[in-house]
Coordinates of C-alpha atoms (C1' of nucleotides) in Angstrom, one line a residue:
Chain F
M71 CA 33.1 17.0 7.5
D72 CA 31.9 13.7 6.1
L73 CA 29.1 12.4 7.9
S74 CA 27.6 8.8 7.0
C75 CA 25.6 6.9 9.1
T76 CA 23.7 4.1 6.9
S77 CA 20.7 2.2 6.7
N78 CA 22.9 -1.0 7.5
G79 CA 20.8 -2.8 5.6
L80 CA 17.8 -3.0 7.4
L81 CA 16.2 -1.2 4.4
E82 CA 16.4 -4.0 2.3
K83 CA 15.1 -7.0 4.9
E84 CA 12.4 -3.9 5.6
A85 CA 11.7 -3.7 1.9
R86 CA 11.3 -7.8 1.8
R87 CA 9.7 -8.4 4.6
R88 CA 6.4 -7.8 2.0
R89 CA 7.1 -10.4 -0.6
I90 CA 6.9 -14.2 1.1
I91 CA 8.4 -17.2 -1.1
L92 CA 5.5 -20.0 -0.9
N93 CA 7.5 -23.2 -0.6
Q94 CA 6.9 -26.5 -3.2
N95 CA 4.9 -27.6 -0.6
Q96 CA 2.9 -25.4 -0.4
K97 CA 3.0 -24.3 -4.0
D98 CA 1.3 -28.4 -4.1
T99 CA -1.2 -28.4 -1.8
L100 CA -3.0 -24.8 -3.2
C101 CA -2.6 -26.2 -6.7
A102 CA -4.0 -30.0 -5.8
S103 CA -7.0 -26.9 -4.0
F104 CA -7.1 -25.6 -7.1
E105 CA -7.8 -28.8 -9.1
K106 CA -10.7 -29.3 -6.7
N107 CA -12.3 -26.0 -6.5
P108 CA -10.7 -22.9 -8.0
N109 CA -12.5 -20.6 -6.9
P110 CA -12.6 -21.2 -2.7
D111 CA -14.5 -20.1 -0.6
L112 CA -13.9 -17.7 2.9
A113 CA -14.0 -21.1 5.1
T114 CA -11.7 -23.0 2.0
R115 CA -9.4 -20.5 2.3
G116 CA -8.9 -20.3 5.7
H117 CA -8.7 -24.0 5.7
L118 CA -5.7 -23.4 3.4
A119 CA -4.4 -20.6 5.1
K120 CA -4.2 -22.3 8.0
E121 CA -2.2 -25.1 7.1
L122 CA -0.1 -23.1 5.1
G123 CA 1.0 -20.8 7.4
I124 CA -0.4 -18.3 5.2
S125 CA -2.7 -15.4 5.0
E126 CA -5.7 -15.9 3.4
S127 CA -5.7 -13.0 1.4
Q128 CA -2.0 -14.1 0.1
I129 CA -4.5 -17.8 -0.6
M130 CA -6.7 -15.5 -2.0
T131 CA -4.5 -13.6 -4.4
W132 CA -2.7 -17.1 -4.7
F133 CA -5.5 -18.0 -6.7
Q134 CA -7.0 -15.0 -8.0
K135 CA -3.4 -14.7 -9.6
H136 CA -3.9 -19.0 -10.7
R137 CA -7.4 -18.0 -12.2
K138 CA -6.1 -15.7 -14.4
I139 CA -3.0 -18.0 -15.3
Q140 CA -6.0 -20.9 -15.9
K141 CA -7.9 -18.5 -18.0
Q142 CA -5.1 -17.5 -20.4
L143 CA -4.0 -21.2 -20.8
E144 CA -7.8 -21.9 -21.7
F145 CA -8.2 -19.1 -24.3
E146 CA -5.0 -20.4 -25.8
C147 CA -4.7 -23.1 -26.4
C148 CA -7.8 -24.7 -25.9
L149 CA -10.2 -21.7 -28.1
E150 CA -12.5 -24.0 -30.4
E151 CA -12.6 -26.0 -27.8
C152 CA -13.6 -23.3 -24.9
E153 CA -16.6 -22.1 -27.1
V154 CA -17.8 -25.5 -27.7
Q155 CA -18.1 -25.8 -24.3
G156 CA -18.3 -22.3 -22.7
Q157 CA -22.0 -22.6 -22.3
D158 CA -21.7 -25.8 -19.7
R159 CA -18.8 -24.9 -17.8
P160 CA -20.3 -24.4 -14.5
K161 CA -19.7 -20.8 -12.8
A162 CA -17.5 -22.3 -10.2
K163 CA -19.3 -20.9 -6.8
E164 CA -22.9 -20.7 -6.4
A165 CA -23.2 -21.4 -3.0
G166 CA -23.9 -17.8 -1.8
R167 CA -21.6 -15.7 -0.8
T168 CA -21.3 -15.1 2.8
R169 CA -21.4 -11.5 3.3
T170 CA -19.5 -10.7 7.3
H171 CA -21.9 -8.7 9.4
F172 CA -19.4 -6.0 11.5
T173 CA -20.4 -4.6 14.8
R174 CA -20.3 -1.1 15.0
F175 CA -17.4 -1.5 16.9
Q176 CA -15.0 -2.8 14.4
T177 CA -17.1 -0.6 11.6
D178 CA -15.9 2.6 13.8
I179 CA -11.8 1.4 14.4
L180 CA -12.4 0.9 10.5
I181 CA -13.6 3.9 9.5
E182 CA -10.9 5.5 11.9
A183 CA -8.6 3.5 10.1
F184 CA -9.4 4.7 6.5
E185 CA -9.6 8.1 8.4
K186 CA -5.6 7.9 9.1
N187 CA -4.9 6.4 6.0
R188 CA -6.6 5.5 3.2
F189 CA -4.5 2.7 2.4
P190 CA -3.0 0.9 5.4
G191 CA -0.1 -1.9 4.6
I192 CA -0.4 -5.0 5.0
A193 CA 0.9 -4.8 9.3
T194 CA -2.2 -2.1 9.3
R195 CA -4.5 -4.7 8.1
E196 CA -3.4 -6.8 10.7
K197 CA -3.7 -5.2 13.1
L198 CA -7.2 -3.8 12.7
S199 CA -7.4 -7.2 12.4
K200 CA -6.9 -8.4 16.1
Q201 CA -7.7 -5.0 16.8
T202 CA -11.7 -6.3 15.5
G203 CA -11.5 -10.0 15.1
I204 CA -11.9 -9.9 11.5
P205 CA -10.1 -10.9 9.1
E206 CA -7.5 -9.8 7.0
S207 CA -8.4 -10.1 3.8
R208 CA -11.6 -8.8 4.9
I209 CA -10.4 -5.7 6.0
H210 CA -8.4 -5.2 2.8
I211 CA -12.1 -5.4 1.2
W212 CA -13.5 -3.0 3.1
F213 CA -11.1 -0.1 2.5
Q214 CA -11.0 -1.1 -1.3
N215 CA -15.0 -1.1 -1.1
R216 CA -14.5 1.8 1.1
R217 CA -11.8 3.3 -0.9
A218 CA -14.4 3.2 -3.4
R219 CA -17.4 4.6 -1.8
H220 CA -16.1 7.1 0.1
P221 CA -14.1 9.2 -2.1
G222 CA -11.8 11.4 -0.5
P223 CA -12.4 15.3 -1.6
R224 CA -9.9 15.4 -4.6
H225 CA -10.7 12.1 -5.9
G226 CA -9.2 11.9 -9.0
T227 CA -6.0 13.6 -9.1
H228 CA -4.5 10.3 -10.4
T229 CA -6.2 8.4 -11.5
T230 CA -4.3 4.9 -10.3
A231 CA -1.8 3.4 -7.8
Q232 CA 0.4 3.1 -10.6
L233 CA 0.1 6.7 -11.9
S234 CA 1.7 7.1 -8.1
Q235 CA 4.3 5.2 -8.8
S236 CA 5.5 5.5 -11.9
S237 CA 5.7 9.2 -11.1
Q238 CA 8.1 9.2 -8.9
G239 CA 11.8 9.9 -10.3
P240 CA 13.7 8.2 -12.1
A241 CA 15.9 9.2 -9.1
L242 CA 14.2 6.6 -6.6
N243 CA 15.8 2.8 -6.2
S244 CA 13.8 -0.1 -6.1
A245 CA 13.3 -0.3 -3.5
G246 CA 11.9 3.7 -2.7
H247 CA 15.3 4.8 -2.0
F248 CA 18.8 6.2 -3.2
A249 CA 21.7 4.6 -3.9
P250 CA 23.4 5.1 0.2
S251 CA 25.8 6.5 -2.5
N252 CA 24.2 10.1 -3.1
T253 CA 25.9 12.7 -1.4
L254 CA 24.7 16.2 -0.7
T255 CA 27.8 18.7 0.0
S256 CA 26.0 21.6 1.5
T257 CA 25.8 22.8 4.6
C258 CA 23.1 21.6 6.1
S259 CA 20.9 24.6 7.2
L260 CA 18.0 23.6 8.5
G261 CA 15.1 26.1 9.0
P262 CA 12.3 26.4 10.9
A263 CA 10.0 25.3 8.0
F264 CA 7.4 23.4 9.3
S265 CA 4.7 25.2 6.6
P266 CA 1.4 25.9 7.7
P267 CA 0.4 22.6 5.9
Q268 CA -3.5 22.9 4.5
E269 CA -4.6 19.5 3.5
S270 CA -4.6 20.5 -0.1
S271 CA -1.2 21.4 0.7
S272 CA 0.4 18.4 0.8
P273 CA 2.7 17.9 -2.4
L274 CA 2.7 14.7 -2.2
D275 CA -1.1 14.4 -2.0
L276 CA -1.0 12.3 1.5
S277 CA -3.9 12.6 2.7
R278 CA -5.1 10.7 0.0
G279 CA -2.9 8.3 -1.8
P280 CA -0.3 6.4 -1.3
P281 CA 2.6 6.3 -3.2
R282 CA 3.3 2.8 -1.8
Q283 CA 7.5 3.3 -2.1
L284 CA 7.1 6.5 -1.5
L285 CA 5.8 5.0 1.9
R286 CA 9.5 4.9 2.7
T287 CA 10.9 7.1 1.1
T288 CA 11.9 11.0 2.4
M289 CA 15.1 11.6 0.8
L290 CA 15.2 14.1 -1.4
Q291 CA 18.0 15.1 -4.0
P292 CA 18.3 18.4 -4.7
S293 CA 16.4 19.2 -7.7
Q294 CA 14.5 16.2 -7.2
N295 CA 10.7 16.2 -8.7
V296 CA 9.9 13.5 -6.5
L297 CA 6.5 13.7 -8.1
G298 CA 6.4 15.0 -11.1
G299 CA 2.9 14.0 -13.2
D300 CA 0.0 15.9 -13.6
D301 CA 0.0 17.9 -11.3
A302 CA 1.5 21.1 -11.6
H303 CA 1.2 22.1 -7.7
T304 CA 3.5 19.2 -6.7
S305 CA 6.0 19.2 -9.5
S306 CA 7.4 22.0 -8.7
T307 CA 7.0 22.1 -4.5
L308 CA 8.7 18.9 -5.0
T309 CA 11.7 21.2 -6.4
G310 CA 14.1 20.5 -3.0
H311 CA 16.4 19.5 -0.6
L312 CA 16.4 16.8 1.5
S313 CA 19.1 14.1 2.5
T314 CA 18.1 12.3 5.4
V315 CA 15.5 9.1 5.0
I316 CA 12.9 8.2 7.6
T317 CA 11.9 4.8 7.5
L318 CA 8.7 4.3 9.3
G319 CA 8.5 0.3 9.7
E320 CA 4.6 0.7 9.7
E321 CA 3.3 2.8 6.9
D322 CA 0.0 4.3 9.0
V323 CA 1.3 7.4 9.8
Y324 CA 2.7 8.5 6.5
T325 CA -0.7 9.9 4.9
Q326 CA -1.5 11.1 8.4
A327 CA -0.3 14.7 7.7
P328 CA 3.2 16.3 6.2
I329 CA 5.4 18.2 8.1
W330 CA 8.0 20.0 6.1
L331 CA 11.5 20.3 6.3
L332 CA 13.2 22.7 5.0
I333 CA 17.5 22.0 4.3
Q334 CA 19.4 24.9 2.5
G335 CA 22.6 24.4 0.3
K336 CA 25.0 26.3 0.7
G337 CA 25.6 29.6 -0.4
Q338 CA 22.8 29.1 -2.2
D339 CA 19.4 31.6 -0.7
L340 CA 16.9 30.4 0.6
S341 CA 14.4 31.6 -0.4
E342 CA 15.3 30.7 -4.7
N343 CA 16.5 27.1 -3.5
S344 CA 14.6 26.3 -0.8
G345 CA 13.3 22.6 -1.6
L346 CA 10.4 20.8 0.6
A347 CA 10.2 17.4 1.0
V348 CA 7.7 15.5 3.6
L349 CA 8.0 13.8 6.6
P350 CA 5.2 12.2 7.0
L351 CA 4.1 12.5 9.8
G352 CA 2.3 14.2 12.2
D353 CA -0.9 16.3 13.4
S354 CA -0.9 19.2 10.8
T355 CA -2.6 20.6 13.1
Q356 CA 0.4 20.7 15.8
A357 CA 3.2 21.7 15.5
P358 CA 5.8 19.4 16.1
P359 CA 8.2 19.8 18.0
A360 CA 10.3 19.3 15.8
N361 CA 10.1 21.9 15.4
Q362 CA 11.9 23.5 17.8
L363 CA 14.9 21.3 17.7
L364 CA 15.5 22.1 14.1
Q365 CA 16.6 25.7 14.6
D366 CA 19.9 25.7 13.9
L367 CA 21.0 22.9 13.4
N368 CA 24.3 23.6 11.8
Q369 CA 25.0 24.8 14.9
K370 CA 24.4 21.1 15.9
D371 CA 25.9 18.0 14.4
I372 CA 24.5 15.5 12.2
P373 CA 24.0 12.7 14.7
A374 CA 21.9 15.2 17.1
F375 CA 20.1 16.1 15.1
L376 CA 19.7 12.1 14.4
Q377 CA 18.9 11.2 17.1
C378 CA 16.4 14.7 17.7
W379 CA 14.6 13.1 15.2
D380 CA 14.5 9.7 16.5
E381 CA 13.2 11.5 20.5
W382 CA 10.8 12.9 18.2
F383 CA 9.5 10.2 16.6
Q384 CA 9.8 8.0 19.4
S385 CA 7.0 10.2 20.8
M386 CA 4.6 10.8 18.7
L387 CA 4.1 7.4 17.9
A388 CA 3.5 6.5 21.4
E389 CA 1.4 9.3 21.0
W390 CA -1.0 8.2 18.4
M391 CA 0.1 4.1 19.9
P392 CA 0.1 4.0 23.3
D393 CA 0.0 0.1 23.0
K394 CA 3.7 0.2 21.7
E395 CA 6.2 1.2 23.5
Y396 CA 9.3 1.1 21.9
W397 CA 9.7 1.0 18.4
S398 CA 13.1 -0.8 17.1
P399 CA 15.3 0.6 14.4
E400 CA 13.1 -1.5 12.5
Q401 CA 10.6 0.0 12.7
L402 CA 11.5 3.4 12.7
E403 CA 15.0 3.8 11.0
I404 CA 16.9 7.0 10.6
H405 CA 19.0 5.5 7.6
S406 CA 21.4 6.7 4.7
C407 CA 22.8 9.9 5.0
Q408 CA 26.0 10.8 3.3
M409 CA 26.5 14.6 3.8
K410 CA 29.6 16.3 3.7
V411 CA 28.8 19.4 5.4
Chain M
dC99 C1' 18.6 -8.6 -17.7
dC100 C1' 14.5 -11.3 -18.3
dT101 C1' 11.3 -14.0 -16.7
dC102 C1' 7.9 -15.3 -12.7
dT103 C1' 4.5 -14.4 -9.5
dA104 C1' 2.9 -11.6 -5.0
dA105 C1' 1.4 -8.2 -3.6
dC106 C1' -1.1 -4.1 -4.6
dC107 C1' -4.8 -1.1 -7.0
dT108 C1' -9.1 1.1 -9.3
dA109 C1' -13.2 0.2 -12.1
dT110 C1' -17.1 -2.6 -11.8
dT111 C1' -20.0 -6.3 -11.0
dC112 C1' -23.1 -9.3 -8.3
dA113 C1' -24.5 -10.5 -3.4
dT114 C1' -26.6 -10.2 0.3
dC115 C1' -29.1 -7.1 3.9
dC116 C1' -32.5 -4.1 4.9
dC117 C1' -36.2 -0.2 4.9
Chain Q
dG240 C1' -37.5 -2.9 -5.5
dG241 C1' -33.8 0.3 -4.2
dG242 C1' -29.9 2.0 -1.6
dA243 C1' -26.0 0.1 0.8
dT244 C1' -22.3 -2.4 1.6
dG245 C1' -19.1 -7.7 1.6
dA246 C1' -17.3 -9.7 -1.9
dA247 C1' -15.2 -10.7 -5.5
dT248 C1' -13.5 -10.4 -10.2
dA249 C1' -10.7 -7.8 -14.4
dG250 C1' -7.1 -6.3 -15.5
dG251 C1' -3.2 -3.1 -14.7
dT252 C1' 1.3 -1.6 -12.4
dT253 C1' 5.8 -2.1 -9.4
dA254 C1' 9.5 -4.7 -7.8
dG255 C1' 11.3 -9.2 -5.6
dA256 C1' 13.1 -13.1 -6.8
dG257 C1' 15.9 -16.3 -9.4
dG258 C1' 17.3 -18.2 -13.9

DNA sequence: CCTCTAACCTATTCATCCC
DNA sequence: GGGATGAATAGGTTAGAGG
């Protein structure tokens, strides 16, 4: 049986939604503003954001970038002059920083979100922004500060996000997925292998860190180490066989603790070759109902399995985010399964 | 393929507020 | 003054877009 359910392009759409291309008009406006003041304050950035129809954090990013570029240019082209006039270069911003005062309510919401996910994506931050009334860029800063000042229990396991990102393993494509041509030839036998996930037993260490691109990746190939790196536990645990990609439009739920999906390859000894991969959903303390549906999957067909997953995800998401009634396929995708069973 | 750049990160420092 | 914490900066990586 050849079974193929592809991602129908939503994957790329999702992946590219992250990046916004500024048009010429926007760039001109930003450049003009930069000329006037390369260090605009929050209010100015807010005005620009409104005017250009982009978020204030994007404005901030743009200015950061351009200050860097400017500095580099100055260094390269005007080294001597800069040395001479270095002392009179006025510090761009002396007006004083305006400190945001978060209310108890706002802080509580942020802390709660932080405990669920230390690395919220843009959509999550915007949701929090709506919820709290705090600008998204402030929320971004808040999370940065919070991470810096409230390191997780295993802080320091990997020193930077880049380490996590770069250690994904070569088989992931640029979007963090395997190419759809990957085919798993096997009899899929999904056992009720939900592990008991202690916090520290998460091979991806999802409770703390976000291999950003892995947020949308839960498909493993046979014998692939998803995370190599210096964590022996990680690499050994993740050598596995998983052939399901489940993409969530929002990554919020990612860090909530893993459940484990065990797939046994055809003719392979479970004990020897069972691979574990993370489906980053579910509270570790609650055994997901999917546990049941996964039993004897080899007696079901894959579409039925995927549909079950879909339903299960919907119910879980409804539980976590009761304000959202339904997660569209764009937000909750199950795709890219090519199996020969 | 290569360059540019948006988005993101950590580490560090500055600034402000409150005790 | 010092601690807590918001804001900003520096310096880095990643990956999509476009030449």
